[in-house]
CSV table of N, CA and C in Angstrom, one decimal:
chain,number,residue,atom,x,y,z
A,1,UNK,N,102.5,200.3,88.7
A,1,UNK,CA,103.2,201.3,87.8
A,1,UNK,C,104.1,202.1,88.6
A,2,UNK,N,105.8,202.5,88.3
A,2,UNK,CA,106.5,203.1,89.2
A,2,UNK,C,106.1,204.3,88.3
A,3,UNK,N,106.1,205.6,89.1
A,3,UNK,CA,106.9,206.6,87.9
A,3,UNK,C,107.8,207.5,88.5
A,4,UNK,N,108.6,207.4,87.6
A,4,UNK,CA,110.2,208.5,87.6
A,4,UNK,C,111.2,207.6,88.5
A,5,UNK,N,111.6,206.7,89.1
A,5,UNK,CA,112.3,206.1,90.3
A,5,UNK,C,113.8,205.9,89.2
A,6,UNK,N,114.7,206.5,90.0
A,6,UNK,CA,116.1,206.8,89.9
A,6,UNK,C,117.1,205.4,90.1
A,7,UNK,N,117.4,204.7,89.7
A,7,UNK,CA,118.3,203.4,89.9
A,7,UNK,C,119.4,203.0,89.1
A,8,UNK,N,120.3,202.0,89.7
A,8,UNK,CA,121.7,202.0,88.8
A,8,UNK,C,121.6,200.8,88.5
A,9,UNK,N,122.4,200.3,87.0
A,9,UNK,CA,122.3,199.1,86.8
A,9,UNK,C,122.9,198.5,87.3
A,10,UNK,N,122.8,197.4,88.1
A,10,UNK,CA,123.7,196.7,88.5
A,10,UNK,C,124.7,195.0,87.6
A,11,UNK,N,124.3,195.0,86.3
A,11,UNK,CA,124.5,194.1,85.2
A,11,UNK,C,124.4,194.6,84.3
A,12,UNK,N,125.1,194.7,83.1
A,12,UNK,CA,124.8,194.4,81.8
A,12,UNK,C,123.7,193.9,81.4
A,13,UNK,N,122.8,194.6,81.0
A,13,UNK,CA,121.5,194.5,80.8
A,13,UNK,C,121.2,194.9,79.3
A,14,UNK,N,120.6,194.0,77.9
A,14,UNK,CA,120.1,194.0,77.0
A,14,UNK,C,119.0,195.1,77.0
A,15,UNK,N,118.2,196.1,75.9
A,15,UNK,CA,117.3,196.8,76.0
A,15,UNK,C,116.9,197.4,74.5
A,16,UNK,N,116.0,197.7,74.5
A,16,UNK,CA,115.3,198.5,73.2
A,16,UNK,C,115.4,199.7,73.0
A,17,UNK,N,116.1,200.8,71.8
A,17,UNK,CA,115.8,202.2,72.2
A,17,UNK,C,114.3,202.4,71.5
A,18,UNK,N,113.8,203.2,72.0
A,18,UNK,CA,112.4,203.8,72.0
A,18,UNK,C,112.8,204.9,71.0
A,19,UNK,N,112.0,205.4,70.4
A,19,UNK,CA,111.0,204.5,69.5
A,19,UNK,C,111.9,203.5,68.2
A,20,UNK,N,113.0,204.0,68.2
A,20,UNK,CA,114.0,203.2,66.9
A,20,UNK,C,113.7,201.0,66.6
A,21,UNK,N,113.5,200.8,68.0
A,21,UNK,CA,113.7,200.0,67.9
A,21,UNK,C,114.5,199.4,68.0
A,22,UNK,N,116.2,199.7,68.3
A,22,UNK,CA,117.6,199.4,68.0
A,22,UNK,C,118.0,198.6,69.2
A,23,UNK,N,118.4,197.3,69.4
A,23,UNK,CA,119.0,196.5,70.5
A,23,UNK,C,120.2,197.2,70.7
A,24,UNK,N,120.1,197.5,72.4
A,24,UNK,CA,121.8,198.0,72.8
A,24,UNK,C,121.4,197.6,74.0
A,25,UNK,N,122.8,197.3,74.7
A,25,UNK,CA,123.1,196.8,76.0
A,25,UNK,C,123.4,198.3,77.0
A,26,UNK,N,122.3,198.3,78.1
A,26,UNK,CA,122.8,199.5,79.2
A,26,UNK,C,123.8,199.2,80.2
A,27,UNK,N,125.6,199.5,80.1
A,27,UNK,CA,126.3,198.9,80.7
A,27,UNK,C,126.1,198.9,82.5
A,28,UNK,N,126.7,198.4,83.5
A,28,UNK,CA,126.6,198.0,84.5
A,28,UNK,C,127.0,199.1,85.3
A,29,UNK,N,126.5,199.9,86.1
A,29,UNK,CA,126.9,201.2,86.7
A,29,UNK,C,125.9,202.5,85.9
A,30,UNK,N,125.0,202.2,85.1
A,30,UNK,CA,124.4,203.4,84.1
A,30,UNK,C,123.3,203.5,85.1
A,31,UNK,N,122.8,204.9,85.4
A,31,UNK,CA,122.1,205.4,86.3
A,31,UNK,C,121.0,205.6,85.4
A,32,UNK,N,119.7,204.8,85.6
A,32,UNK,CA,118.3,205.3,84.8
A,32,UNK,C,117.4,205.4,85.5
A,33,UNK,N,116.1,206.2,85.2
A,33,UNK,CA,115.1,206.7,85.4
A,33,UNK,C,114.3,205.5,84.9
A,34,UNK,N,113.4,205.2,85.8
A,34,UNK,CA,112.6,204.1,84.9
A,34,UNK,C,110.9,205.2,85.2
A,35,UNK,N,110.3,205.2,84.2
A,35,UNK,CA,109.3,205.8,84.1
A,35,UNK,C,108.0,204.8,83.5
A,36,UNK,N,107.7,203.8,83.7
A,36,UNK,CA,106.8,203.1,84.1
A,36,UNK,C,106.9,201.4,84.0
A,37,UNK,N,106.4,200.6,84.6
A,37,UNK,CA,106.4,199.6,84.7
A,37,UNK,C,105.2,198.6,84.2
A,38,UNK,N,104.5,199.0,82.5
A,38,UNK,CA,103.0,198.5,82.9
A,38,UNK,C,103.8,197.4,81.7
A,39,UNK,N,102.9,196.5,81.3
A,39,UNK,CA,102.6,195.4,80.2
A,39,UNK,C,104.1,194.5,80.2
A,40,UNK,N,104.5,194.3,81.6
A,40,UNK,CA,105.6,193.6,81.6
A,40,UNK,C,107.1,193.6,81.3
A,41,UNK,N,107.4,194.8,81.1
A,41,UNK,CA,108.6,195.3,80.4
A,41,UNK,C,108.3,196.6,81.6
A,42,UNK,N,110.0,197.4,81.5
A,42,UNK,CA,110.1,198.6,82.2
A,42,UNK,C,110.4,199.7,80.8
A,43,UNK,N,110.3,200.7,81.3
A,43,UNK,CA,110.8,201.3,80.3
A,43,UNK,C,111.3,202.8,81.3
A,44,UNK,N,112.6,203.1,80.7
A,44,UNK,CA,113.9,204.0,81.4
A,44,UNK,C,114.3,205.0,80.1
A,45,UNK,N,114.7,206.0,81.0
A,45,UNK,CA,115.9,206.6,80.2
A,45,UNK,C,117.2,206.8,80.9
A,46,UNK,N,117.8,206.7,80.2
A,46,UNK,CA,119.2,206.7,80.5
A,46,UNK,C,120.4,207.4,80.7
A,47,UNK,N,120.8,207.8,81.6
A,47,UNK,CA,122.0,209.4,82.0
A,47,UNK,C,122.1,209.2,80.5
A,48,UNK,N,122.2,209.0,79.3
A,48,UNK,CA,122.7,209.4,78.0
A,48,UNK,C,121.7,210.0,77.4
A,49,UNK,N,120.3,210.2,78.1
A,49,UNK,CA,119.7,210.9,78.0
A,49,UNK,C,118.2,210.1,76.6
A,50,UNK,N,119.1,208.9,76.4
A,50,UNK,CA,117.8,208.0,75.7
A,50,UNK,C,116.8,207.4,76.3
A,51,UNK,N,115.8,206.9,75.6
A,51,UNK,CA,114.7,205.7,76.2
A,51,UNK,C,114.5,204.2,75.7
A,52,UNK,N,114.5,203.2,76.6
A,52,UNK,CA,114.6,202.1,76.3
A,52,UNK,C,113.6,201.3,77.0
A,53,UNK,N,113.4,200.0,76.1
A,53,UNK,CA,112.8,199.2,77.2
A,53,UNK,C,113.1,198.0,77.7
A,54,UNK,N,113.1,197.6,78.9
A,54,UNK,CA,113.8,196.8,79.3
A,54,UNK,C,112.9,195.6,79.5
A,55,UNK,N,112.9,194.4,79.2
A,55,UNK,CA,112.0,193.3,79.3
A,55,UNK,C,111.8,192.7,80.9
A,56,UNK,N,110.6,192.3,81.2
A,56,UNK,CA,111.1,191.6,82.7
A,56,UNK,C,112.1,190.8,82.6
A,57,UNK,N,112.5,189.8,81.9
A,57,UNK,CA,113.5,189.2,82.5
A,57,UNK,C,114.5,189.4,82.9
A,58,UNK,N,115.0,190.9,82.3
A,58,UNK,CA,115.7,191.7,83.0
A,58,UNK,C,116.1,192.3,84.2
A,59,UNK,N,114.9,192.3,84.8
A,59,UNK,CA,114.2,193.3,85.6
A,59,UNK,C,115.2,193.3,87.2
A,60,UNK,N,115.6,192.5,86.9
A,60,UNK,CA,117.0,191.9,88.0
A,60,UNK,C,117.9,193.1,87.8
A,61,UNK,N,118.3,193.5,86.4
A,61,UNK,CA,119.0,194.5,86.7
A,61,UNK,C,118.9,195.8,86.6
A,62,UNK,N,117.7,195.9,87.1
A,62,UNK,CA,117.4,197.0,87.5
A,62,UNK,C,117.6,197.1,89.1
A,63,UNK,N,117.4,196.1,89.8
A,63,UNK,CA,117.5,195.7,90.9
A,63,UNK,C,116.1,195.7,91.3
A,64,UNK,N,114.7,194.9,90.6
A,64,UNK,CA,113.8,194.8,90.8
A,64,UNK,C,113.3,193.5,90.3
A,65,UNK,N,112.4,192.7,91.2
A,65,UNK,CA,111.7,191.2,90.7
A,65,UNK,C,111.1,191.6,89.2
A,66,UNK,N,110.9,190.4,88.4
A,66,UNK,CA,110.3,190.3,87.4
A,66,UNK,C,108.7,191.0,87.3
A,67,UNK,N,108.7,191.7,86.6
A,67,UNK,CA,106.6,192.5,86.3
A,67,UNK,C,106.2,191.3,86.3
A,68,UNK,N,104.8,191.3,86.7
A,68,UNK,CA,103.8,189.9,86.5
A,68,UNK,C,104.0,189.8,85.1
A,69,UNK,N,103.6,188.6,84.5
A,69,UNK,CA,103.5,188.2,83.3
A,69,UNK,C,102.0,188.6,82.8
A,70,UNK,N,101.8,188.5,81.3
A,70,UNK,CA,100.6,188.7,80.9
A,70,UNK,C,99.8,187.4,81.0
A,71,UNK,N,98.6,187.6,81.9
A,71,UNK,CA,97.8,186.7,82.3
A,71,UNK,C,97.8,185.5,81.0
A,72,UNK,N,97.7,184.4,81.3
A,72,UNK,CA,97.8,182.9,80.1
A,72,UNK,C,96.5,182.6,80.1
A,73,UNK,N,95.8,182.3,79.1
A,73,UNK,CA,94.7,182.1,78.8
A,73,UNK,C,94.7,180.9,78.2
A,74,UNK,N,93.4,180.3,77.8
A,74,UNK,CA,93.0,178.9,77.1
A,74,UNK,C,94.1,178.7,75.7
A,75,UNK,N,95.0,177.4,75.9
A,75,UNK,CA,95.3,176.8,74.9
A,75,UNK,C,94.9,177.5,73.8
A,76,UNK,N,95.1,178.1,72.3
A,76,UNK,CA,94.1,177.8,71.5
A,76,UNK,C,93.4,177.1,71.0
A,77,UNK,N,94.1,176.1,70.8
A,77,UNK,CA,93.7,174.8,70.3
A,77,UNK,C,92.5,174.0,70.9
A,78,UNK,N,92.1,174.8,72.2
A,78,UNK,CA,90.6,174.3,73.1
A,78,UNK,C,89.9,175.2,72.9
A,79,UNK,N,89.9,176.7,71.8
A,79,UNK,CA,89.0,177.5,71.5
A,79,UNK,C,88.3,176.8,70.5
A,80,UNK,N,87.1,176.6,70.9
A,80,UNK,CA,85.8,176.2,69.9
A,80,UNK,C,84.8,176.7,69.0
A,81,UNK,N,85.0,178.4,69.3
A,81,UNK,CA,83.8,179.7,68.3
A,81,UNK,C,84.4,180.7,68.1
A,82,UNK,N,84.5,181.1,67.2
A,82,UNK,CA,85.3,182.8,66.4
A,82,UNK,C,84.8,184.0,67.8
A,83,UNK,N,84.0,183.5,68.3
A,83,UNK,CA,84.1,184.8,69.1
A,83,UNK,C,84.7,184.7,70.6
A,84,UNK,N,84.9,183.1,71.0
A,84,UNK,CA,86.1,183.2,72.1
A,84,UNK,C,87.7,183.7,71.8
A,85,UNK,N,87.5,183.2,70.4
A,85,UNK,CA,88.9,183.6,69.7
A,85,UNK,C,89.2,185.1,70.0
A,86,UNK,N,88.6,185.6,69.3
A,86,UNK,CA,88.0,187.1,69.1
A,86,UNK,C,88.2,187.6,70.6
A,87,UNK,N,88.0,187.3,71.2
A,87,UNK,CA,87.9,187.9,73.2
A,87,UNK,C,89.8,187.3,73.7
A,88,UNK,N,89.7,186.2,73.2
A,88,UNK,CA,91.5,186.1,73.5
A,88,UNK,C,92.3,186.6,72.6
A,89,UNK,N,92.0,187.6,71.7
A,89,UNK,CA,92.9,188.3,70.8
A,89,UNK,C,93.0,189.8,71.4
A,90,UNK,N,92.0,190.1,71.8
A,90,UNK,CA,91.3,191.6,72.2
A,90,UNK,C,92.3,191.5,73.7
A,91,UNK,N,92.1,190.6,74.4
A,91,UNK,CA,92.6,190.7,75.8
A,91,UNK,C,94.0,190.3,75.8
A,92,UNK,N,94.9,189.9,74.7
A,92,UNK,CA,96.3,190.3,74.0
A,92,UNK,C,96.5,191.5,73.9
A,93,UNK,N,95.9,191.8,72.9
A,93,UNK,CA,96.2,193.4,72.8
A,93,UNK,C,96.2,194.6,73.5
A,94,UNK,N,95.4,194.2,74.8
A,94,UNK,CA,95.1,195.4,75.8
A,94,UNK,C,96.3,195.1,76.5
A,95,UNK,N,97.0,194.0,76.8
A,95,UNK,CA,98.4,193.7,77.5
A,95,UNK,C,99.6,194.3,76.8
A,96,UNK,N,99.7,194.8,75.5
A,96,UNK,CA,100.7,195.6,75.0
A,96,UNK,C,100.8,196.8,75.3
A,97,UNK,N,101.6,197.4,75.7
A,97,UNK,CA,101.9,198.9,76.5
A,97,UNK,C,102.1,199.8,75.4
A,98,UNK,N,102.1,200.9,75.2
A,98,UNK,CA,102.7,202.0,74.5
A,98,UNK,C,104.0,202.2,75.5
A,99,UNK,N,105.3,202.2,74.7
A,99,UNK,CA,106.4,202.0,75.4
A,99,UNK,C,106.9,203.5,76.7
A,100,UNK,N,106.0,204.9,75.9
A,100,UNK,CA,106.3,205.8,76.3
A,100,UNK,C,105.3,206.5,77.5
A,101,UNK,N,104.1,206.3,77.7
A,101,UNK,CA,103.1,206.3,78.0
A,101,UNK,C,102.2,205.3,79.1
A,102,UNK,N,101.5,205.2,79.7
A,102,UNK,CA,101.0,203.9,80.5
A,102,UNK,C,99.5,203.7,79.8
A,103,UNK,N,100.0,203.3,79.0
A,103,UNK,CA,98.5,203.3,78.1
A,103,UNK,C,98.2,202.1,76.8
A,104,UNK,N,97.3,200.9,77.2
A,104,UNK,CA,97.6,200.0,75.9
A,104,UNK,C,97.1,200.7,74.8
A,105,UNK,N,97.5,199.9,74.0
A,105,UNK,CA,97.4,200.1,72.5
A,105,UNK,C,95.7,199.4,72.2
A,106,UNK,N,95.0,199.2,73.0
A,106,UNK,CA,93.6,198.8,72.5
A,106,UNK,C,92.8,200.4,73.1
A,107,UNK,N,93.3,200.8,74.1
A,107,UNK,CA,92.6,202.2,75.2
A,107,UNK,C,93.5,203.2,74.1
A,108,UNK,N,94.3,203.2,73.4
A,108,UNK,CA,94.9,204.5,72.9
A,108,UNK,C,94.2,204.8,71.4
A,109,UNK,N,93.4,203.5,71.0
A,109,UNK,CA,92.7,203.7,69.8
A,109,UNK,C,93.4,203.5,68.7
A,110,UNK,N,94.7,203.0,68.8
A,110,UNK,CA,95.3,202.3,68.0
A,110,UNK,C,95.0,201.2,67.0
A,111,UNK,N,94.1,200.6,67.4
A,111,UNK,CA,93.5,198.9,67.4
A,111,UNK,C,91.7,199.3,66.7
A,112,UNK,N,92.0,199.2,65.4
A,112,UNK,CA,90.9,199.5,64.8
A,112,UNK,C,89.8,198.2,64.5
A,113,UNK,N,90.0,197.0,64.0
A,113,UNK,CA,89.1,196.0,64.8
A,113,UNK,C,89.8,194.7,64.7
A,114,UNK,N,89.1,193.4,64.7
A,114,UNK,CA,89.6,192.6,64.9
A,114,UNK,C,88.9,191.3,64.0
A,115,UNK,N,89.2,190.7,63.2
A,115,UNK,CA,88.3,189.7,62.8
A,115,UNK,C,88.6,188.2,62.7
A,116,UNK,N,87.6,187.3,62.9
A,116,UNK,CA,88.6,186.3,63.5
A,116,UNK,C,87.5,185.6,61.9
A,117,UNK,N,87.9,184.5,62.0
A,117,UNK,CA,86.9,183.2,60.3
A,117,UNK,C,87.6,181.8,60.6
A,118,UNK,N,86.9,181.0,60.8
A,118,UNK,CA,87.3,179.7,60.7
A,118,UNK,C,87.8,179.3,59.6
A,119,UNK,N,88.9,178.7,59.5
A,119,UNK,CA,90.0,178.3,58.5
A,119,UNK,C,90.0,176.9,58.7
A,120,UNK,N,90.5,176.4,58.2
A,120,UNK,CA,90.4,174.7,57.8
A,120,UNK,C,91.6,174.2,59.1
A,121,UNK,N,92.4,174.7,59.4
A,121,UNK,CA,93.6,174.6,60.4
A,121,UNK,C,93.0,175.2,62.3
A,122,UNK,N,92.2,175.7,62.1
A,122,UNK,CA,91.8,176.8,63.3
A,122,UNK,C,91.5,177.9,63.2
A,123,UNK,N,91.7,178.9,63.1
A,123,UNK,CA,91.2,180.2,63.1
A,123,UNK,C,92.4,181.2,62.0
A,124,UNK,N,91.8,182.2,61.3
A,124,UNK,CA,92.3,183.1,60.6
A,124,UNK,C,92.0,184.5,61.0
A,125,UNK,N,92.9,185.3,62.0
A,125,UNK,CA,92.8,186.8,62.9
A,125,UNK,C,93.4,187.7,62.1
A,126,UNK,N,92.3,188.5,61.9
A,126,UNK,CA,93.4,189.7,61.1
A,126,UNK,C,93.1,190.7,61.9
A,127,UNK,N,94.0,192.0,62.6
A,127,UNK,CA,93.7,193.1,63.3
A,127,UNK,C,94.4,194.1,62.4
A,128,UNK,N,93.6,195.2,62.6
A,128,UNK,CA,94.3,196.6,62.0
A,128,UNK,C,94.1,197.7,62.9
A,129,UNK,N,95.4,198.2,62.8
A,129,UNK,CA,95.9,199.1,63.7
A,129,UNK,C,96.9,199.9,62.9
A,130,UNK,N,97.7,201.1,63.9
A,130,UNK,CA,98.2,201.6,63.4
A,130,UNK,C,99.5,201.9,64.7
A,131,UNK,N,100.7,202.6,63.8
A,131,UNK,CA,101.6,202.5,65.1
A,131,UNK,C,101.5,203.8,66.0
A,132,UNK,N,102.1,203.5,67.2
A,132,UNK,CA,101.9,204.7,68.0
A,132,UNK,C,102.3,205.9,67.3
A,133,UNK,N,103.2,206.1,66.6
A,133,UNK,CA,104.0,207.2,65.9
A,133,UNK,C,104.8,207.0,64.8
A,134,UNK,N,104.5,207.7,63.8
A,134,UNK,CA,105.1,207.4,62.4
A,134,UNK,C,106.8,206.6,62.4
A,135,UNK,N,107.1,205.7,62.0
A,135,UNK,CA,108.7,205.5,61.9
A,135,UNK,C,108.7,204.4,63.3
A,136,UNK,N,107.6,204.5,64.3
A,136,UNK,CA,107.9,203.6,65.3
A,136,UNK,C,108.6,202.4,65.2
A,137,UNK,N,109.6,202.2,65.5
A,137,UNK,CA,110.5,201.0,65.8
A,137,UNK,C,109.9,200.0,66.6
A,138,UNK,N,109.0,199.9,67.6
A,138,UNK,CA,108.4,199.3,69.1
A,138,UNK,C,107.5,198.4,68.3
């Protein structure tokens, strides 16, 4: 996790505003603050004074390698019992970041439970949660 590091973009770089949601491009020379690096994406604000997030694939123009990816786990289709299911859903959700924050959304208490039931196709997961903040875009 970086926090606070000062950097210019060096490309036209695609990004998220926080919390809106709204796709915009941070043009090539935009000086941002990136304020953490967790769940695979960066997330900056921007001399215009907004916050965004920037995906790893990006991460090039930031002038940094790609975040590790979110660990890959078993096919599902080789999950055999509702409750391996259930452990590969939970260990999804702890890989989602809260965009503002270095904190998943399973540790922030967001993530109220999780239920998995054998369905005639494979599995049927329902989770309930709630969003980080009312109107969240993310």
């Amino acid at each position: 996790m970086v926090q606070h590091e000062t950097v210019t973009v060096v490309r036209d770089c695609d990004a998220t505003v926080v919390p809106a949601g709204t796709k915009v491009v941070i043009p090539e020379g935009t000086e941002v603050t990136i304020t953490q690096t967790l769940g695979g994406s960066y997330s900056v604000i921007t001399d215009r004074g907004f916050m965004a997030r920037v995906e790893a694939v990006d991460a090039d123009a930031l002038g940094k390698e790609a975040a590790p990816e979110t660990p890959k786990t078993a096919p599902v289709e080789q999950v055999t019992d509702p409750e391996t299911m259930e452990t590969l859903v939970w260990d999804q959700l702890r890989s989602v970041y809260d965009p503002e924050i270095p904190v998943n959304i399973v540790d922030l208490g967001l993530v109220y439970k999780c239920d998995v039931a054998e369905a005639d196709d494979g599995y049927r997961v329902e989770v309930e949660m709630t969003m980080t903040a009312p109107g969240c875009g993310m």
